[in-house]
XYZ file of C-alpha atoms in Angstrom:
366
model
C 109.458 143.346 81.548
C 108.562 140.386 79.496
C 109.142 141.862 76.241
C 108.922 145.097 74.360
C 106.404 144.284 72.748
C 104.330 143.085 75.858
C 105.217 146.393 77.380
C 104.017 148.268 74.277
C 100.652 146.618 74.219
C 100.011 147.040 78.174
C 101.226 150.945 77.538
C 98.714 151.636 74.441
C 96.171 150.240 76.173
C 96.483 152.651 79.186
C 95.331 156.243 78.257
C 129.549 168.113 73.338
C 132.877 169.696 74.885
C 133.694 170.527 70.929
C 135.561 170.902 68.636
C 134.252 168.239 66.256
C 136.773 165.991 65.039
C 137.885 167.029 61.417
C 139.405 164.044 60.210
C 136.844 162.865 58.295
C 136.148 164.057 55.298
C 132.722 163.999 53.028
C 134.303 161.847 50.755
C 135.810 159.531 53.690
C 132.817 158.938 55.524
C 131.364 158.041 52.253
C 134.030 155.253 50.692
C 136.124 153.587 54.175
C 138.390 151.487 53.657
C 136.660 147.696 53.815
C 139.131 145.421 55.478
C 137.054 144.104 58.034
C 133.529 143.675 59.152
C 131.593 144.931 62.507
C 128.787 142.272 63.165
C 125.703 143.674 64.512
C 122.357 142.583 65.655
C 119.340 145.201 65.774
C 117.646 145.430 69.168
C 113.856 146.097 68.289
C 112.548 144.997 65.354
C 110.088 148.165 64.346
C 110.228 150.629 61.520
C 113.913 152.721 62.110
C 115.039 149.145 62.245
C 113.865 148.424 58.820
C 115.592 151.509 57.774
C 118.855 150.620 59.569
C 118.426 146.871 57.543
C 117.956 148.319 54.235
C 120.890 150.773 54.186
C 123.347 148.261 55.417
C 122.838 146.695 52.524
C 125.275 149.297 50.636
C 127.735 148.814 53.635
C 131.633 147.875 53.314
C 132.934 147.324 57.076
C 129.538 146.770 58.758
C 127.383 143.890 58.327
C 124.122 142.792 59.839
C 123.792 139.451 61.279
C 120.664 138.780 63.579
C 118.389 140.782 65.607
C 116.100 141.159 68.946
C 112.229 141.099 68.630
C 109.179 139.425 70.936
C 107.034 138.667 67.784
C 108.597 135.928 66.584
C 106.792 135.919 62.992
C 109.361 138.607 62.779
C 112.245 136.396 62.161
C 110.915 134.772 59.435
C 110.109 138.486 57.113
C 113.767 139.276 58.577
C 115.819 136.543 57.795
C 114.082 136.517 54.438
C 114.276 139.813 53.790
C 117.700 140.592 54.393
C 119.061 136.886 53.958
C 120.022 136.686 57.824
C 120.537 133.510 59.830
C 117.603 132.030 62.114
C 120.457 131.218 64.632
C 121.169 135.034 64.920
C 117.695 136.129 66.342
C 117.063 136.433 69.927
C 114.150 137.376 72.153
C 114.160 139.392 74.920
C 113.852 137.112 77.363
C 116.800 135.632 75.955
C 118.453 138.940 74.911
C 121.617 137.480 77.216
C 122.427 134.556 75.093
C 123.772 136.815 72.523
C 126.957 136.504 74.657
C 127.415 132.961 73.949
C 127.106 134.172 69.904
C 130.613 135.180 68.673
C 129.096 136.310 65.168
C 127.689 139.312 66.797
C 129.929 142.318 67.867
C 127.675 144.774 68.536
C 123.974 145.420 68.631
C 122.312 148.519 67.343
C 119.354 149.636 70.146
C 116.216 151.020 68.166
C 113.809 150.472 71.132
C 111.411 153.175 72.607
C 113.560 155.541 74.439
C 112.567 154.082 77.742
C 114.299 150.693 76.615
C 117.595 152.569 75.804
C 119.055 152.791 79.538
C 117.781 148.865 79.999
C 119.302 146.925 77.234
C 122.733 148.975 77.021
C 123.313 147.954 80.545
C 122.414 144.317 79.920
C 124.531 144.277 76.389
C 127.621 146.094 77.822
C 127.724 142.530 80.704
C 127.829 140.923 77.570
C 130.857 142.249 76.239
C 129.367 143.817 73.346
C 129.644 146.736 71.652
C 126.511 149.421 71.789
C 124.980 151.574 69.284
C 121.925 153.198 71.232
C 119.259 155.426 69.086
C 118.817 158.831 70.345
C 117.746 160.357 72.627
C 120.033 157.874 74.370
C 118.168 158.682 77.384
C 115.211 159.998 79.088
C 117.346 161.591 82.121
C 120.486 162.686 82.527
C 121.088 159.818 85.834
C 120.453 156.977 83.015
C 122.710 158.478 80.744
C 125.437 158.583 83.061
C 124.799 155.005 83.952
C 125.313 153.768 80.837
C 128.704 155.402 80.038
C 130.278 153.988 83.136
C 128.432 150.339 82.316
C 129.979 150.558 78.772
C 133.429 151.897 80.567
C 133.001 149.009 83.261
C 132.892 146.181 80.132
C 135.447 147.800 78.092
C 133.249 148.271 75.437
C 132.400 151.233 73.095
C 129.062 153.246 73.217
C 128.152 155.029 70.350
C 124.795 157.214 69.724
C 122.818 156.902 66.734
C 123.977 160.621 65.188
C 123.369 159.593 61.754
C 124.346 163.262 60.682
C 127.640 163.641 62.387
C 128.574 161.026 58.926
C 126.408 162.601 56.802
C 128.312 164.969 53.866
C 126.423 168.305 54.030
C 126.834 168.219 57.493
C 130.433 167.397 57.824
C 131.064 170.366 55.319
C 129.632 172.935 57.468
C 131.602 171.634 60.475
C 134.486 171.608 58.289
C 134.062 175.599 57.392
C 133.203 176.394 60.811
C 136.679 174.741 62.171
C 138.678 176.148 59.366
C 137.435 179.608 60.360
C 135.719 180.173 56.834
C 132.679 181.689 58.747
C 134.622 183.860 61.220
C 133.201 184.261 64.848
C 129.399 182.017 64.459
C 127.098 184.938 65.527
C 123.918 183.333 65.725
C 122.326 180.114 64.889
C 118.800 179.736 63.825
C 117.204 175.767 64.397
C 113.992 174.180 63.968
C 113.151 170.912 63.199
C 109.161 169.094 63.255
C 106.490 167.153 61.993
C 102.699 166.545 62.201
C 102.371 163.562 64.174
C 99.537 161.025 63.386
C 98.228 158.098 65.515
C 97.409 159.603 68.862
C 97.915 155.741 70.221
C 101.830 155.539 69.206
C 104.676 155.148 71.791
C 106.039 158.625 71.292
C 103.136 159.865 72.771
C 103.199 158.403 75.310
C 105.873 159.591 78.695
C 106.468 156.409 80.070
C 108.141 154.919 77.249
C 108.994 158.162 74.893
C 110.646 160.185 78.245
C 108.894 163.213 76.230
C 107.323 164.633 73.409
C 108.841 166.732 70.215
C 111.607 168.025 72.177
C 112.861 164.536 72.776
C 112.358 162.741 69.123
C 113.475 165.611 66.684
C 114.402 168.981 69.216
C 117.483 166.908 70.125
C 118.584 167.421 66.373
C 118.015 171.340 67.016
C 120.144 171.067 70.385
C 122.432 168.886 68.392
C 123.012 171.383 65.924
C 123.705 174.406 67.506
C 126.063 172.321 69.444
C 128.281 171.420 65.757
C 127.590 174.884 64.192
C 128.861 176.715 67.213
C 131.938 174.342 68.306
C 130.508 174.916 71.892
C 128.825 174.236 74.406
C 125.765 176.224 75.986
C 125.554 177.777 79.178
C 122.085 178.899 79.584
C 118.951 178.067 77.747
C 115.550 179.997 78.674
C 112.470 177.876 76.980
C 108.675 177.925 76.791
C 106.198 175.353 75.078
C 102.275 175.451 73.153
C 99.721 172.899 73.613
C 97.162 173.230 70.969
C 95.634 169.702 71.321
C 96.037 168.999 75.146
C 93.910 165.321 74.915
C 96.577 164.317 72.252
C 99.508 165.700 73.495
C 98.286 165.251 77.479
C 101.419 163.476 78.313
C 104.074 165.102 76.295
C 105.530 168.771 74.913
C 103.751 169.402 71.114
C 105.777 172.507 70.584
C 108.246 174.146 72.030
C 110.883 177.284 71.293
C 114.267 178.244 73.029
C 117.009 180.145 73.101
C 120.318 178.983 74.147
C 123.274 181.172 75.074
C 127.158 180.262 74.332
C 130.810 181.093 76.094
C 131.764 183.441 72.964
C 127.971 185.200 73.123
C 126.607 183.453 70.188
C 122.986 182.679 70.591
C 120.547 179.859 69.134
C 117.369 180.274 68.514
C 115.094 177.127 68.238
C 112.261 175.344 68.083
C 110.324 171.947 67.464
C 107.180 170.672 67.222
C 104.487 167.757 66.846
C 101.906 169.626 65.121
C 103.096 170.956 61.713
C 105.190 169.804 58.958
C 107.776 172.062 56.341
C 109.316 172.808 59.684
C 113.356 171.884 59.229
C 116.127 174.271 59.343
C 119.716 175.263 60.434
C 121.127 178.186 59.921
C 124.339 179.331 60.469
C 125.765 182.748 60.785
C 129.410 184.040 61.458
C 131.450 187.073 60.836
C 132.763 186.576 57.879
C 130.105 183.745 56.108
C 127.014 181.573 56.347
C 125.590 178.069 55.961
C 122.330 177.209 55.250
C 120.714 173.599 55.592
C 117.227 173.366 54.797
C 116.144 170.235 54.549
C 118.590 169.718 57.575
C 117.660 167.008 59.560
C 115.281 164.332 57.618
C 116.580 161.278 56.105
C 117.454 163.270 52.897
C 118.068 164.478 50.435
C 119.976 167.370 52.814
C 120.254 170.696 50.258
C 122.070 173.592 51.513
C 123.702 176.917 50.934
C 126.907 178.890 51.916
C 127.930 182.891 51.272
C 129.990 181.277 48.266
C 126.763 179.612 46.402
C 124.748 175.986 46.671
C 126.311 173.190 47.986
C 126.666 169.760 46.200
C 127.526 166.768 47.850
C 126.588 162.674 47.184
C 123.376 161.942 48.480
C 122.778 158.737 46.903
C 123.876 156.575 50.042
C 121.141 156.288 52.889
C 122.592 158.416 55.986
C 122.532 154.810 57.969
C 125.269 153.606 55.268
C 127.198 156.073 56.080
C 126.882 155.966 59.763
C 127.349 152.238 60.018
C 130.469 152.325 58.149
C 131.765 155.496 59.830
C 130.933 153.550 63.080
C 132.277 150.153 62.117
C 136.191 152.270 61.258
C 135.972 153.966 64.361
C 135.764 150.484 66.183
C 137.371 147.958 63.550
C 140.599 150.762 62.704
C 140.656 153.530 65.376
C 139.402 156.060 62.911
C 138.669 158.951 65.174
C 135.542 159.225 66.613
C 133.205 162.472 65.352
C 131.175 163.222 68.551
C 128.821 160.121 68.538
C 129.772 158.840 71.920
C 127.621 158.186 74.990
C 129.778 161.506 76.516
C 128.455 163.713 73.350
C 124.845 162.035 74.090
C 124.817 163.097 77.971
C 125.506 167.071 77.064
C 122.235 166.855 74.767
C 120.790 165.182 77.366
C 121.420 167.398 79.633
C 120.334 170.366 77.565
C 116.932 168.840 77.441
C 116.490 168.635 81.613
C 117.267 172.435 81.234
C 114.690 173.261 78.478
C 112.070 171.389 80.501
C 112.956 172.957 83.653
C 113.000 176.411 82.223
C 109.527 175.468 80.496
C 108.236 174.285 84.454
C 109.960 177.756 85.517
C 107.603 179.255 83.099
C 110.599 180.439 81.152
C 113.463 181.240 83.143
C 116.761 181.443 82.529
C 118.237 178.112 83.323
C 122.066 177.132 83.615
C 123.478 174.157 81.785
């Protein structure tokens, strides 16, 4: 592959074992201690990159340095942008010579979900840390090939759960591992959006791996994964097509159920063809949680069985997650399921959702 954005153009024109850890707080996620700095370089300059840029701004222990791209008028808007050094910008060709660069410690992977697998192999021969978007996959195999590359080089890879920082989500994990809720009975998910230009990557298999399920139904499986504190067993799943020329080579909608040891079930869903579609809902014996929005980039509102929730939401969730990140690696702080080990069990979630959809809706084991 020359370069991603070779690939892109040649593509476009061609039709958790749980518990969650607890040690983090709202309010520690949100102010770490800034003693030190992680150094990272984004892989793939596109739009989540931008995103990723801009919120580091507000960061205390991470810092961005440089970055990855095959349009080269790209460095220029970067290192303006964000005041970054020319010397700090790579392309792919040349992704290796980031080795040879001692001001970057990690890199930050925001490539099509095809790329993922690719350039967290090559980054963990250079000795450097990984941060890989999600889905960190698009198969189970690649996933588990990139754990043991990171184990290989000694090197930490962590998966771009945003939310697993974020405040209104770190209270609801709190009350479900204090036992506030009681036994979680059932957990309602759904998470979607209308999606526009029929020509974009994610619609496309070879470099998007799939369609909704992949891009925001991994938030769903995500979910019921931190509101239950396990792990599923079975899922049974089924999928819509309402535009079949736009959606030829990937899932538009689908819904699923997933069963759990203690008997909990979730019920979820995602799609690609409607918006106002975002959700989790938590129910135990003895309490509930509500997060609706739950997923998006914020503001997250939510409810409880004791009355609204209220939590900071004036940091971008990437400032949080960068920090959170950067103390996990700079000071040990302990990691809250964002490792390549909690990406493989959504991963593997998803194989079973599309097999049951192939199955036509059986019953599949995880």
């Amino acid at each position: 592959m020359k370069s991603r954005r070779d690939f892109l153009l040649k593509l476009g024109g061609s039709a958790l074992t749980l518990p969650i850890v607890s040690a983090l707080t709202p309010a520690e996620a949100a102010t770490p201690p800034a003693d030190k700095q992680l150094r990272v370089a984004l892989v793939g300059l596109g739009s989540y990159a931008d995103r990723v840029a801009t919120a580091m701004k507000d960061c205390k222990l991470a810092k961005l340095v440089g970055g990855v791209t095959g349009t080269p008028e790209k460095i220029d808007k970067w290192s303006g942008k964000f005041g970054l050094d020319k010397a700090n910008f790579y392309d792919y060709k040349d992704f290796e010579k980031i080795k040879e660069n001692p001001n970057i410690d990690a890199v930050y992977i925001t490539l099509p979900n095809s790329m993922h697998h690719e350039y967290t192999l090559r980054a963990a021969k250079m000795g450097k840390h990984v941060i890989c978007e999600k889905p960190m996959s698009v198969s189970v195999k690649e996933a588990q090939e990139m754990i043991a590359a990171c184990k290989k080089a000694n090197v930490k890879l962590y998966i771009g759960y945003r939310l697993h920082f974020e405040p209104y989500t770190r209270e609801l994990i709190r009350m479900r591992e204090s036992g506030e809720l009681g036994k979680i009975m059932h957990v309602n998910t759904y998470d979607g959006f209308k999606s526009g230009d029929p020509k974009q990557w994610r619609l496309k298999k070879a470099l998007a791996g799939g369609g909704a399920l992949m891009d925001v139904g991994i938030y769903c499986i995500n979910g019921a994964r931190y509101a239950t504190g396990e792990e599923p067993i079975w899922v049974s799943a089924e999928e819509a097509k309402t535009d079949p020329v736009k959606f030829k080579e990937v899932d538009e909608t689908v819904t699923w159920q997933m069963g759990f040891p203690s008997g909990a079930i979730a019920s979820c869903a995602t799609t690609y063809n409607f918006n106002n579609f975002e959700r989790l809902y938590v129910i135990g014996e003895k309490g509930f949680v509500e997060l609706g929005p739950a997923f998006g980039y914020g503001p997250i509102k939510g409810r409880t069985h004791k009355g609204e929730m209220s939590w900071d939401t004036s940091k971008m969730h990437q400032t949080w997650q960068m920090d959170g990140m950067a103390d996990c690696i700079l000071n040990g702080k302990p990691e809250p399921n964002i490792s390549g080990e909690e990406g493989l069990k959504d991963m593997k979630v998803i194989e079973a959702i599309y097999k049951s959809i192939a199955a036509g809706g059986k019953k599949i084991m995880v």
